Amino acid sequence: MRIAPSPTGYFHVGTGRTALFNWLYARQNAGTFVLRIEDTDTLRNRPEHTEGIMRAMRWLGLDWDEGPYFQSQRGDLYAAATDRLLASGSVYACDCTAEQIKERAGQKPGYDGFCRDRGLEPSAGRMLRFRTPDVGQTTFDDLVRGTISVDNAQIEDFGVRKSNGDPLFILANVVDDADMAITHVIRGEDHISNTSKYLLLWEALGYGPVPVFAHLPLLFNDARKKLSKRRDKVAVEDYRDEGYLPEAMLNYLGLLGWSPGGDREIVSLDEMIAEFRLEDVRSAGAIFDERKLQSVNAEYLRALPARQLVERAQAWIQARWEPIAPLVQERARTLSEVFTMTDFLFRPEPVIDSGDWEKGVRKTPQFAALLDAASAHYSDIDWTSEALHEATVAAGEEVGVPQLGKAQVPIRLAVTGRSVGPPLFESLELLGRDRTLARLSAALARVQRESGSG
Ligand code: GLU
């Protein structure tokens, strides 16, 4: 069993569910649960996401037995596999550009096999493609979805190595599963279309018995749209920061595609280990419903002995408060002011001081434009106070407010609800990108609504 996340984003609730199901299966069967970081995409990987993956898994209590393995450190294995594929003629070199492929796009989806028989040398600057069979079918039994067959003629000659020599996802994925003796590939349904390619490669590399496959249903939001990083709150650590209990989170993740039967919804981890059956996972998409998660969490909170509730709330508050409290030392006159200047970090939404708000709006004609520009700048910077500082200067200049002090006003109001408080950029750093952006857009909606109604 393994969880094989790519460190290109936050640890997602979907990855959490997949990790849990793998973990449960491993614990039930005295199996080995491996953590493998699939960091072959050098352009999109970020080390902080690798940290975040491990932190979130530890928080959930999904301990791994082996790893973390990093694909970026296993290049020799992939190169050896590629050499074997070249020697057996299973792959060929291709120098087509993406534009050429697009122009020629014919009856076969994707790549049309243009370079198949050109006999190009596999030199630098040329990618390697797998020669998929023209006839026959690739078939596998999926524990969740039954038998799946694909006509080989429908599978394009997919790439296994990039033109710069880096392995492509599918090659590293197959080579590692074989090398790590993975017996069960339990992963999201979005990987089903990769599985036929996986099997063709597996066979070409002569690896022996294939793993068992189980593709878990996709997650949808409550509007029945596929859960998305952009639209929905999906980072496990955001839920941690909002004060969800890890045991409640695990319980809820367990219900995404599986159920303990009846209308039972509260299932402890021990009960899940005893009762979970991979065969009982449903194939229909599962709804990730934040309100449901909230009600599960509330059940867990209610079940805590009062003393434990105090201890856990205290730990949660302290973790958030410690970095920010010293930042208001210069401004607060009483301990209670230390609290009112920092409470924006703890609340789901800031309490907007209406006096401060009206004054801020009146004195800053570019109020809405600033919020808008700041959101745009903040959405893809490193989330550090230095980068936030620069981005805010840039946003201010863009809308004609070159004075940083003035440019900060709408942002501070949107995020903290007040016009005075701790240093802004440190505050934003602590609040996190998602919550900052949500507050900026709420404030923008408010100021537009108010100016619309006169
Ligand atoms: N690295 C892939 C992903 O993050 C997972 C591949 C797999 O589980 O086989 O989606």
GROMACS .gro file of C-alpha atoms and ligand atoms in nm:
model
  464
    1MET     CA    1   0.000   0.000   0.000
    2ARG     CA    2   0.121   0.346  -0.072
    3ILE     CA    3   0.025   0.709  -0.087
    4ALA     CA    4   0.207   0.885  -0.367
    5PRO     CA    5   0.127   1.256  -0.361
    6SER     CA    6   0.287   1.511  -0.588
    7PRO     CA    7   0.415   1.813  -0.392
    8THR     CA    8   0.248   2.063  -0.621
    9GLY     CA    9  -0.014   2.185  -0.376
   10TYR     CA   10  -0.154   2.155  -0.026
   11PHE     CA   11  -0.243   1.817   0.116
   12HIS     CA   12  -0.595   1.785  -0.019
   13VAL     CA   13  -0.890   1.619   0.155
   14GLY     CA   14  -0.904   1.377  -0.140
   15THR     CA   15  -0.544   1.276  -0.078
   16GLY     CA   16  -0.634   1.242   0.290
   17ARG     CA   17  -0.916   1.002   0.202
   18THR     CA   18  -0.690   0.801  -0.030
   19ALA     CA   19  -0.417   0.788   0.234
   20LEU     CA   20  -0.668   0.674   0.498
   21PHE     CA   21  -0.805   0.391   0.282
   22ASN     CA   22  -0.453   0.270   0.203
   23TRP     CA   23  -0.355   0.299   0.567
   24LEU     CA   24  -0.665   0.107   0.684
   25TYR     CA   25  -0.597  -0.168   0.436
   26ALA     CA   26  -0.235  -0.192   0.544
   27ARG     CA   27  -0.327  -0.203   0.914
   28GLN     CA   28  -0.592  -0.470   0.853
   29ASN     CA   29  -0.358  -0.692   0.657
   30ALA     CA   30  -0.031  -0.638   0.841
   31GLY     CA   31   0.081  -0.464   0.523
   32THR     CA   32   0.340  -0.192   0.473
   33PHE     CA   33   0.221   0.162   0.413
   34VAL     CA   34   0.470   0.356   0.201
   35LEU     CA   35   0.495   0.732   0.157
   36ARG     CA   36   0.632   0.825  -0.183
   37ILE     CA   37   0.672   1.182  -0.297
   38GLU     CA   38   0.614   1.197  -0.673
   39ASP     CA   39   0.828   1.499  -0.744
   40THR     CA   40   0.918   1.445  -1.108
   41ASP     CA   41   0.756   1.770  -1.219
   42THR     CA   42   1.046   1.999  -1.135
   43LEU     CA   43   0.859   2.310  -1.247
   44ARG     CA   44   0.561   2.267  -1.018
   45ASN     CA   45   0.713   2.105  -0.709
   46ARG     CA   46   0.763   2.309  -0.396
   47PRO     CA   47   0.956   2.184  -0.093
   48GLU     CA   48   0.701   2.346   0.141
   49HIS     CA   49   0.433   2.122  -0.004
   50THR     CA   50   0.639   1.814   0.080
   51GLU     CA   51   0.662   1.947   0.436
   52GLY     CA   52   0.290   2.015   0.434
   53ILE     CA   53   0.208   1.662   0.316
   54MET     CA   54   0.404   1.509   0.602
   55ARG     CA   55   0.270   1.754   0.859
   56ALA     CA   56  -0.090   1.689   0.757
   57MET     CA   57  -0.040   1.312   0.761
   58ARG     CA   58   0.115   1.327   1.105
   59TRP     CA   59  -0.165   1.547   1.230
   60LEU     CA   60  -0.417   1.293   1.103
   61GLY     CA   61  -0.216   1.013   1.263
   62LEU     CA   62  -0.161   0.829   0.934
   63ASP     CA   63   0.184   0.700   1.017
   64TRP     CA   64   0.381   0.547   0.734
   65ASP     CA   65   0.606   0.243   0.765
   66GLU     CA   66   0.846   0.328   0.485
   67GLY     CA   67   0.963   0.644   0.322
   68PRO     CA   68   0.936   0.919   0.242
   69TYR     CA   69   1.090   0.814  -0.087
   70PHE     CA   70   1.156   1.093  -0.333
   71GLN     CA   71   1.130   1.021  -0.703
   72SER     CA   72   1.373   1.304  -0.766
   73GLN     CA   73   1.641   1.089  -0.598
   74ARG     CA   74   1.564   0.775  -0.793
   75GLY     CA   75   1.659   0.883  -1.143
   76ASP     CA   76   1.898   0.590  -1.192
   77LEU     CA   77   1.618   0.339  -1.160
   78TYR     CA   78   1.407   0.516  -1.421
   79ALA     CA   79   1.706   0.549  -1.654
   80ALA     CA   80   1.775   0.176  -1.625
   81ALA     CA   81   1.410   0.100  -1.705
   82THR     CA   82   1.421   0.334  -2.005
   83ASP     CA   83   1.733   0.158  -2.135
   84ARG     CA   84   1.554  -0.173  -2.118
   85LEU     CA   85   1.254  -0.033  -2.300
   86LEU     CA   86   1.481   0.107  -2.570
   87ALA     CA   87   1.667  -0.222  -2.604
   88SER     CA   88   1.343  -0.415  -2.653
   89GLY     CA   89   1.208  -0.158  -2.900
   90SER     CA   90   0.911  -0.079  -2.673
   91VAL     CA   91   0.982   0.292  -2.692
   92TYR     CA   92   1.100   0.520  -2.969
   93ALA     CA   93   1.239   0.870  -2.995
   94CYS     CA   94   1.015   1.151  -3.109
   95ASP     CA   95   1.096   1.509  -3.202
   96CYS     CA   96   0.747   1.638  -3.273
   97THR     CA   97   0.657   1.968  -3.113
   98ALA     CA   98   0.328   2.015  -2.931
   99GLU     CA   99   0.211   2.247  -3.212
  100GLN     CA  100   0.286   1.992  -3.483
  101ILE     CA  101   0.096   1.725  -3.292
  102LYS     CA  102  -0.200   1.953  -3.248
  103GLU     CA  103  -0.209   2.046  -3.616
  104ARG     CA  104  -0.207   1.683  -3.726
  105ALA     CA  105  -0.456   1.558  -3.461
  106GLY     CA  106  -0.637   1.284  -3.644
  107GLN     CA  107  -0.860   0.990  -3.562
  108LYS     CA  108  -0.645   0.859  -3.275
  109PRO     CA  109  -0.677   1.073  -2.964
  110GLY     CA  110  -0.356   1.252  -2.872
  111TYR     CA  111  -0.033   1.162  -3.045
  112ASP     CA  112  -0.068   1.015  -3.397
  113GLY     CA  113   0.244   0.796  -3.404
  114PHE     CA  114   0.425   1.015  -3.656
  115CYS     CA  115   0.775   0.918  -3.533
  116ARG     CA  116   0.701   0.550  -3.474
  117ASP     CA  117   0.892   0.421  -3.772
  118ARG     CA  118   1.127   0.708  -3.839
  119GLY     CA  119   1.407   0.535  -3.649
  120LEU     CA  120   1.527   0.854  -3.478
  121GLU     CA  121   1.823   0.818  -3.245
  122PRO     CA  122   1.723   0.873  -2.882
  123SER     CA  123   1.936   1.182  -2.843
  124ALA     CA  124   1.905   1.488  -2.625
  125GLY     CA  125   1.608   1.705  -2.713
  126ARG     CA  126   1.395   1.409  -2.817
  127MET     CA  127   1.133   1.254  -2.596
  128LEU     CA  128   1.066   0.883  -2.573
  129ARG     CA  129   0.725   0.739  -2.647
  130PHE     CA  130   0.579   0.399  -2.579
  131ARG     CA  131   0.482   0.194  -2.884
  132THR     CA  132   0.128   0.090  -2.784
  133PRO     CA  133  -0.009  -0.219  -2.957
  134ASP     CA  134  -0.249  -0.152  -3.247
  135VAL     CA  135  -0.470  -0.447  -3.167
  136GLY     CA  136  -0.607  -0.621  -2.860
  137GLN     CA  137  -0.733  -0.487  -2.533
  138THR     CA  138  -0.589  -0.399  -2.198
  139THR     CA  139  -0.808  -0.526  -1.920
  140PHE     CA  140  -0.795  -0.513  -1.543
  141ASP     CA  141  -1.020  -0.591  -1.251
  142ASP     CA  142  -1.084  -0.298  -1.028
  143LEU     CA  143  -1.203  -0.378  -0.676
  144VAL     CA  144  -1.439  -0.081  -0.683
  145ARG     CA  145  -1.543  -0.058  -1.046
  146GLY     CA  146  -1.530  -0.415  -1.172
  147THR     CA  147  -1.366  -0.515  -1.498
  148ILE     CA  148  -1.234  -0.233  -1.713
  149SER     CA  149  -1.122  -0.288  -2.072
  150VAL     CA  150  -0.970  -0.044  -2.313
  151ASP     CA  151  -0.898  -0.106  -2.683
  152ASN     CA  152  -0.527  -0.063  -2.727
  153ALA     CA  153  -0.597   0.122  -3.050
  154GLN     CA  154  -0.750   0.395  -2.832
  155ILE     CA  155  -0.434   0.442  -2.627
  156GLU     CA  156  -0.193   0.693  -2.772
  157ASP     CA  157   0.181   0.640  -2.788
  158PHE     CA  158   0.231   0.809  -2.452
  159GLY     CA  159   0.556   0.966  -2.337
  160VAL     CA  160   0.779   0.794  -2.082
  161ARG     CA  161   1.068   1.040  -2.086
  162LYS     CA  162   1.074   1.410  -2.155
  163SER     CA  163   1.299   1.565  -2.415
  164ASN     CA  164   1.520   1.700  -2.133
  165GLY     CA  165   1.577   1.346  -2.008
  166ASP     CA  166   1.343   1.363  -1.704
  167PRO     CA  167   1.117   1.062  -1.652
  168LEU     CA  168   0.746   1.121  -1.702
  169PHE     CA  169   0.495   1.047  -1.428
  170ILE     CA  170   0.372   0.716  -1.567
  171LEU     CA  171   0.718   0.562  -1.595
  172ALA     CA  172   0.830   0.661  -1.246
  173ASN     CA  173   0.495   0.549  -1.107
  174VAL     CA  174   0.521   0.199  -1.259
  175VAL     CA  175   0.891   0.148  -1.188
  176ASP     CA  176   0.844   0.250  -0.825
  177ASP     CA  177   0.538   0.033  -0.766
  178ALA     CA  178   0.738  -0.264  -0.894
  179ASP     CA  179   1.054  -0.172  -0.704
  180MET     CA  180   0.863  -0.112  -0.381
  181ALA     CA  181   0.666  -0.435  -0.423
  182ILE     CA  182   0.334  -0.252  -0.401
  183THR     CA  183   0.058  -0.512  -0.391
  184HIS     CA  184  -0.240  -0.273  -0.397
  185VAL     CA  185  -0.279   0.046  -0.593
  186ILE     CA  186  -0.557   0.234  -0.417
  187ARG     CA  187  -0.594   0.579  -0.568
  188GLY     CA  188  -0.838   0.832  -0.707
  189GLU     CA  189  -1.060   0.759  -1.003
  190ASP     CA  190  -0.888   1.036  -1.197
  191HIS     CA  191  -0.606   0.784  -1.250
  192ILE     CA  192  -0.821   0.518  -1.421
  193SER     CA  193  -0.716   0.632  -1.766
  194ASN     CA  194  -0.352   0.595  -1.663
  195THR     CA  195  -0.401   0.236  -1.559
  196SER     CA  196  -0.409   0.086  -1.908
  197LYS     CA  197  -0.083   0.266  -1.988
  198TYR     CA  198   0.052   0.149  -1.655
  199LEU     CA  199  -0.025  -0.212  -1.743
  200LEU     CA  200   0.128  -0.190  -2.090
  201LEU     CA  201   0.448  -0.052  -1.937
  202TRP     CA  202   0.441  -0.308  -1.658
  203GLU     CA  203   0.425  -0.588  -1.910
  204ALA     CA  204   0.694  -0.439  -2.135
  205LEU     CA  205   0.923  -0.421  -1.833
  206GLY     CA  206   0.848  -0.786  -1.753
  207TYR     CA  207   0.749  -0.723  -1.394
  208GLY     CA  208   0.536  -1.030  -1.311
  209PRO     CA  209   0.202  -1.030  -1.125
  210VAL     CA  210   0.031  -0.692  -1.139
  211PRO     CA  211  -0.096  -0.515  -0.827
  212VAL     CA  212  -0.461  -0.516  -0.730
  213PHE     CA  213  -0.631  -0.192  -0.834
  214ALA     CA  214  -0.899   0.001  -0.649
  215HIS     CA  215  -0.998   0.341  -0.787
  216LEU     CA  216  -1.179   0.550  -0.531
  217PRO     CA  217  -1.473   0.771  -0.630
  218LEU     CA  218  -1.416   1.135  -0.709
  219LEU     CA  219  -1.515   1.397  -0.455
  220PHE     CA  220  -1.775   1.659  -0.538
  221ASN     CA  221  -1.877   1.974  -0.355
  222ASP     CA  222  -2.232   2.030  -0.236
  223ALA     CA  223  -2.320   2.187  -0.571
  224ARG     CA  224  -2.221   1.850  -0.725
  225LYS     CA  225  -1.922   1.998  -0.902
  226LYS     CA  226  -1.589   1.822  -0.889
  227LEU     CA  227  -1.402   1.942  -0.582
  228SER     CA  228  -1.154   2.204  -0.693
  229LYS     CA  229  -0.855   2.371  -0.536
  230ARG     CA  230  -0.966   2.708  -0.665
  231ARG     CA  231  -1.331   2.702  -0.568
  232ASP     CA  232  -1.348   2.487  -0.258
  233LYS     CA  233  -1.173   2.469   0.072
  234VAL     CA  234  -0.977   2.147   0.028
  235ALA     CA  235  -0.654   2.178   0.226
  236VAL     CA  236  -0.654   1.948   0.529
  237GLU     CA  237  -0.442   2.197   0.721
  238ASP     CA  238  -0.703   2.469   0.673
  239TYR     CA  239  -0.945   2.251   0.866
  240ARG     CA  240  -0.684   2.195   1.133
  241ASP     CA  241  -0.636   2.571   1.157
  242GLU     CA  242  -1.009   2.625   1.189
  243GLY     CA  243  -1.014   2.396   1.488
  244TYR     CA  244  -1.130   2.060   1.359
  245LEU     CA  245  -1.018   1.759   1.556
  246PRO     CA  246  -0.803   1.512   1.363
  247GLU     CA  247  -1.011   1.217   1.480
  248ALA     CA  248  -1.326   1.386   1.348
  249MET     CA  249  -1.156   1.463   1.018
  250LEU     CA  250  -1.047   1.100   0.981
  251ASN     CA  251  -1.397   0.981   1.064
  252TYR     CA  252  -1.544   1.208   0.799
  253LEU     CA  253  -1.282   1.114   0.537
  254GLY     CA  254  -1.375   0.751   0.603
  255LEU     CA  255  -1.732   0.823   0.496
  256LEU     CA  256  -1.627   0.952   0.154
  257GLY     CA  257  -1.706   0.646  -0.054
  258TRP     CA  258  -1.749   0.398   0.229
  259SER     CA  259  -2.001   0.358   0.503
  260PRO     CA  260  -2.012   0.145   0.815
  261GLY     CA  261  -2.371   0.050   0.735
  262GLY     CA  262  -2.708   0.173   0.856
  263ASP     CA  263  -2.709   0.547   0.923
  264ARG     CA  264  -2.410   0.528   1.149
  265GLU     CA  265  -2.185   0.823   1.097
  266ILE     CA  266  -1.963   0.824   1.398
  267VAL     CA  267  -1.697   0.559   1.351
  268SER     CA  268  -1.377   0.562   1.547
  269LEU     CA  269  -1.048   0.473   1.386
  270ASP     CA  270  -1.043   0.138   1.568
  271GLU     CA  271  -1.391   0.063   1.438
  272MET     CA  272  -1.282   0.157   1.088
  273ILE     CA  273  -0.984  -0.076   1.111
  274ALA     CA  274  -1.219  -0.354   1.213
  275GLU     CA  275  -1.501  -0.284   0.969
  276PHE     CA  276  -1.359  -0.118   0.657
  277ARG     CA  277  -1.378  -0.331   0.341
  278LEU     CA  278  -1.219  -0.213   0.021
  279GLU     CA  279  -1.479  -0.422  -0.165
  280ASP     CA  280  -1.756  -0.213  -0.007
  281VAL     CA  281  -1.628   0.118  -0.143
  282ARG     CA  282  -1.894   0.266  -0.370
  283SER     CA  283  -1.813   0.374  -0.723
  284ALA     CA  284  -2.053   0.670  -0.724
  285GLY     CA  285  -1.897   1.009  -0.659
  286ALA     CA  286  -1.889   1.116  -0.295
  287ILE     CA  287  -1.999   1.457  -0.170
  288PHE     CA  288  -1.755   1.646   0.048
  289ASP     CA  289  -1.994   1.847   0.260
  290GLU     CA  290  -1.838   2.091   0.499
  291ARG     CA  291  -2.153   2.112   0.710
  292LYS     CA  292  -2.153   1.738   0.753
  293LEU     CA  293  -1.789   1.750   0.856
  294GLN     CA  294  -1.882   2.022   1.101
  295SER     CA  295  -2.157   1.814   1.256
  296VAL     CA  296  -1.925   1.514   1.288
  297ASN     CA  297  -1.668   1.739   1.453
  298ALA     CA  298  -1.933   1.876   1.688
  299GLU     CA  299  -2.016   1.519   1.797
  300TYR     CA  300  -1.653   1.458   1.880
  301LEU     CA  301  -1.628   1.785   2.069
  302ARG     CA  302  -1.938   1.699   2.274
  303ALA     CA  303  -1.795   1.362   2.359
  304LEU     CA  304  -1.477   1.509   2.508
  305PRO     CA  305  -1.454   1.524   2.886
  306ALA     CA  306  -1.463   1.895   2.981
  307ARG     CA  307  -1.107   1.883   3.099
  308GLN     CA  308  -0.983   1.751   2.768
  309LEU     CA  309  -1.186   2.006   2.580
  310VAL     CA  310  -1.010   2.280   2.776
  311GLU     CA  311  -0.670   2.127   2.711
  312ARG     CA  312  -0.724   2.083   2.341
  313ALA     CA  313  -0.878   2.426   2.290
  314GLN     CA  314  -0.594   2.576   2.486
  315ALA     CA  315  -0.335   2.404   2.270
  316TRP     CA  316  -0.514   2.522   1.957
  317ILE     CA  317  -0.540   2.882   2.077
  318GLN     CA  318  -0.183   2.891   2.196
  319ALA     CA  319  -0.043   2.764   1.867
  320ARG     CA  320  -0.216   3.050   1.688
  321TRP     CA  321  -0.166   3.318   1.944
  322GLU     CA  322   0.196   3.280   2.036
  323PRO     CA  323   0.339   3.417   1.713
  324ILE     CA  324   0.101   3.715   1.700
  325ALA     CA  325   0.064   3.836   2.060
  326PRO     CA  326   0.412   3.995   2.085
  327LEU     CA  327   0.343   4.191   1.768
  328VAL     CA  328   0.084   4.408   1.943
  329GLN     CA  329   0.292   4.473   2.252
  330GLU     CA  330   0.378   4.824   2.131
  331ARG     CA  331   0.014   4.920   2.083
  332ALA     CA  332  -0.200   4.748   2.343
  333ARG     CA  333  -0.272   4.924   2.671
  334THR     CA  334  -0.433   4.630   2.849
  335LEU     CA  335  -0.428   4.254   2.816
  336SER     CA  336  -0.780   4.261   2.681
  337GLU     CA  337  -0.660   4.484   2.398
  338VAL     CA  338  -0.395   4.228   2.316
  339PHE     CA  339  -0.687   4.001   2.261
  340THR     CA  340  -0.913   4.236   2.061
  341MET     CA  341  -0.625   4.330   1.831
  342THR     CA  342  -0.554   3.969   1.746
  343ASP     CA  343  -0.892   3.798   1.756
  344PHE     CA  344  -0.925   3.821   1.378
  345LEU     CA  345  -0.692   3.522   1.359
  346PHE     CA  346  -0.928   3.300   1.555
  347ARG     CA  347  -1.260   3.395   1.409
  348PRO     CA  348  -1.401   3.239   1.093
  349GLU     CA  349  -1.465   3.600   0.979
  350PRO     CA  350  -1.334   3.928   1.119
  351VAL     CA  351  -1.566   4.153   1.317
  352ILE     CA  352  -1.570   4.473   1.112
  353ASP     CA  353  -1.565   4.792   1.319
  354SER     CA  354  -1.821   5.005   1.138
  355GLY     CA  355  -1.663   5.337   1.234
  356ASP     CA  356  -1.321   5.228   1.109
  357TRP     CA  357  -1.475   5.084   0.795
  358GLU     CA  358  -1.671   5.398   0.699
  359LYS     CA  359  -1.373   5.621   0.759
  360GLY     CA  360  -1.146   5.394   0.558
  361VAL     CA  361  -1.385   5.381   0.265
  362ARG     CA  362  -1.438   5.759   0.272
  363LYS     CA  363  -1.069   5.838   0.279
  364THR     CA  364  -0.959   5.589   0.015
  365PRO     CA  365  -1.123   5.646  -0.323
  366GLN     CA  366  -0.936   5.344  -0.462
  367PHE     CA  367  -1.069   5.115  -0.186
  368ALA     CA  368  -1.227   4.856  -0.417
  369ALA     CA  369  -0.950   4.877  -0.677
  370LEU     CA  370  -0.690   4.817  -0.408
  371LEU     CA  371  -0.866   4.507  -0.275
  372ASP     CA  372  -0.894   4.376  -0.626
  373ALA     CA  373  -0.531   4.442  -0.714
  374ALA     CA  374  -0.408   4.296  -0.385
  375SER     CA  375  -0.606   3.974  -0.444
  376ALA     CA  376  -0.454   3.938  -0.787
  377HIS     CA  377  -0.102   3.995  -0.657
  378TYR     CA  378  -0.144   3.773  -0.352
  379SER     CA  379  -0.274   3.471  -0.538
  380ASP     CA  380   0.060   3.348  -0.666
  381ILE     CA  381   0.341   3.479  -0.449
  382ASP     CA  382   0.540   3.296  -0.185
  383TRP     CA  383   0.342   3.344   0.134
  384THR     CA  384   0.601   3.535   0.337
  385SER     CA  385   0.576   3.879   0.495
  386GLU     CA  386   0.853   4.009   0.265
  387ALA     CA  387   0.675   3.894  -0.051
  388LEU     CA  388   0.345   4.031   0.083
  389HIS     CA  389   0.510   4.364   0.145
  390GLU     CA  390   0.639   4.382  -0.212
  391ALA     CA  391   0.310   4.265  -0.359
  392THR     CA  392   0.120   4.531  -0.164
  393VAL     CA  393   0.353   4.805  -0.287
  394ALA     CA  394   0.301   4.678  -0.642
  395ALA     CA  395  -0.077   4.665  -0.601
  396GLY     CA  396  -0.080   5.020  -0.460
  397GLU     CA  397   0.128   5.157  -0.746
  398GLU     CA  398  -0.094   4.985  -0.995
  399VAL     CA  399  -0.405   5.167  -0.875
  400GLY     CA  400  -0.240   5.501  -0.805
  401VAL     CA  401  -0.171   5.471  -0.430
  402PRO     CA  402   0.206   5.470  -0.408
  403GLN     CA  403   0.210   5.538  -0.031
  404LEU     CA  404   0.229   5.200   0.141
  405GLY     CA  405   0.057   5.330   0.456
  406LYS     CA  406  -0.250   5.426   0.254
  407ALA     CA  407  -0.248   5.115   0.041
  408GLN     CA  408  -0.261   4.902   0.356
  409VAL     CA  409  -0.583   5.057   0.486
  410PRO     CA  410  -0.842   4.859   0.285
  411ILE     CA  411  -0.644   4.539   0.324
  412ARG     CA  412  -0.614   4.577   0.699
  413LEU     CA  413  -0.986   4.653   0.729
  414ALA     CA  414  -1.081   4.358   0.512
  415VAL     CA  415  -0.866   4.115   0.701
  416THR     CA  416  -0.869   4.234   1.064
  417GLY     CA  417  -1.186   4.444   1.068
  418ARG     CA  418  -1.002   4.740   1.223
  419SER     CA  419  -0.772   5.020   1.121
  420VAL     CA  420  -0.516   4.956   1.393
  421GLY     CA  421  -0.354   4.628   1.486
  422PRO     CA  422  -0.041   4.423   1.453
  423PRO     CA  423   0.194   4.473   1.155
  424LEU     CA  424  -0.006   4.383   0.848
  425PHE     CA  425   0.227   4.156   0.654
  426GLU     CA  426   0.311   3.936   0.951
  427SER     CA  427  -0.061   3.915   1.021
  428LEU     CA  428  -0.139   3.805   0.668
  429GLU     CA  429   0.140   3.552   0.678
  430LEU     CA  430  -0.009   3.398   0.992
  431LEU     CA  431  -0.363   3.409   0.859
  432GLY     CA  432  -0.266   3.218   0.547
  433ARG     CA  433  -0.340   3.271   0.182
  434ASP     CA  434  -0.683   3.111   0.160
  435ARG     CA  435  -0.834   3.301   0.448
  436THR     CA  436  -0.674   3.626   0.337
  437LEU     CA  437  -0.812   3.595  -0.014
  438ALA     CA  438  -1.157   3.500   0.117
  439ARG     CA  439  -1.164   3.809   0.338
  440LEU     CA  440  -1.046   4.039   0.060
  441SER     CA  441  -1.321   3.917  -0.164
  442ALA     CA  442  -1.585   3.947   0.110
  443ALA     CA  443  -1.476   4.306   0.172
  444LEU     CA  444  -1.481   4.380  -0.200
  445ALA     CA  445  -1.836   4.248  -0.225
  446ARG     CA  446  -1.934   4.462   0.073
  447VAL     CA  447  -1.788   4.784  -0.058
  448GLN     CA  448  -1.943   4.726  -0.401
  449ARG     CA  449  -2.280   4.653  -0.243
  450GLU     CA  450  -2.263   4.966  -0.030
  451SER     CA  451  -2.157   5.193  -0.312
  452GLY     CA  452  -2.423   5.041  -0.539
  453SER     CA  453  -2.698   5.119  -0.289
  454GLY     CA  454  -2.568   5.472  -0.261
  455GLU     N1  455   0.120   1.131  -0.789
  455GLU     C1  456  -0.017   1.102  -0.822
  455GLU     C2  457  -0.106   1.214  -0.774
  455GLU     O1  458  -0.066   1.291  -0.690
  455GLU     C3  459  -0.067   0.973  -0.759
  455GLU     C4  460  -0.033   0.855  -0.839
  455GLU     C5  461  -0.082   0.725  -0.785
  455GLU     O2  462  -0.140   0.719  -0.674
  455GLU     O3  463  -0.060   0.627  -0.853
  455GLU     O4  464  -0.217   1.226  -0.819
   0.00000   0.00000   0.00000
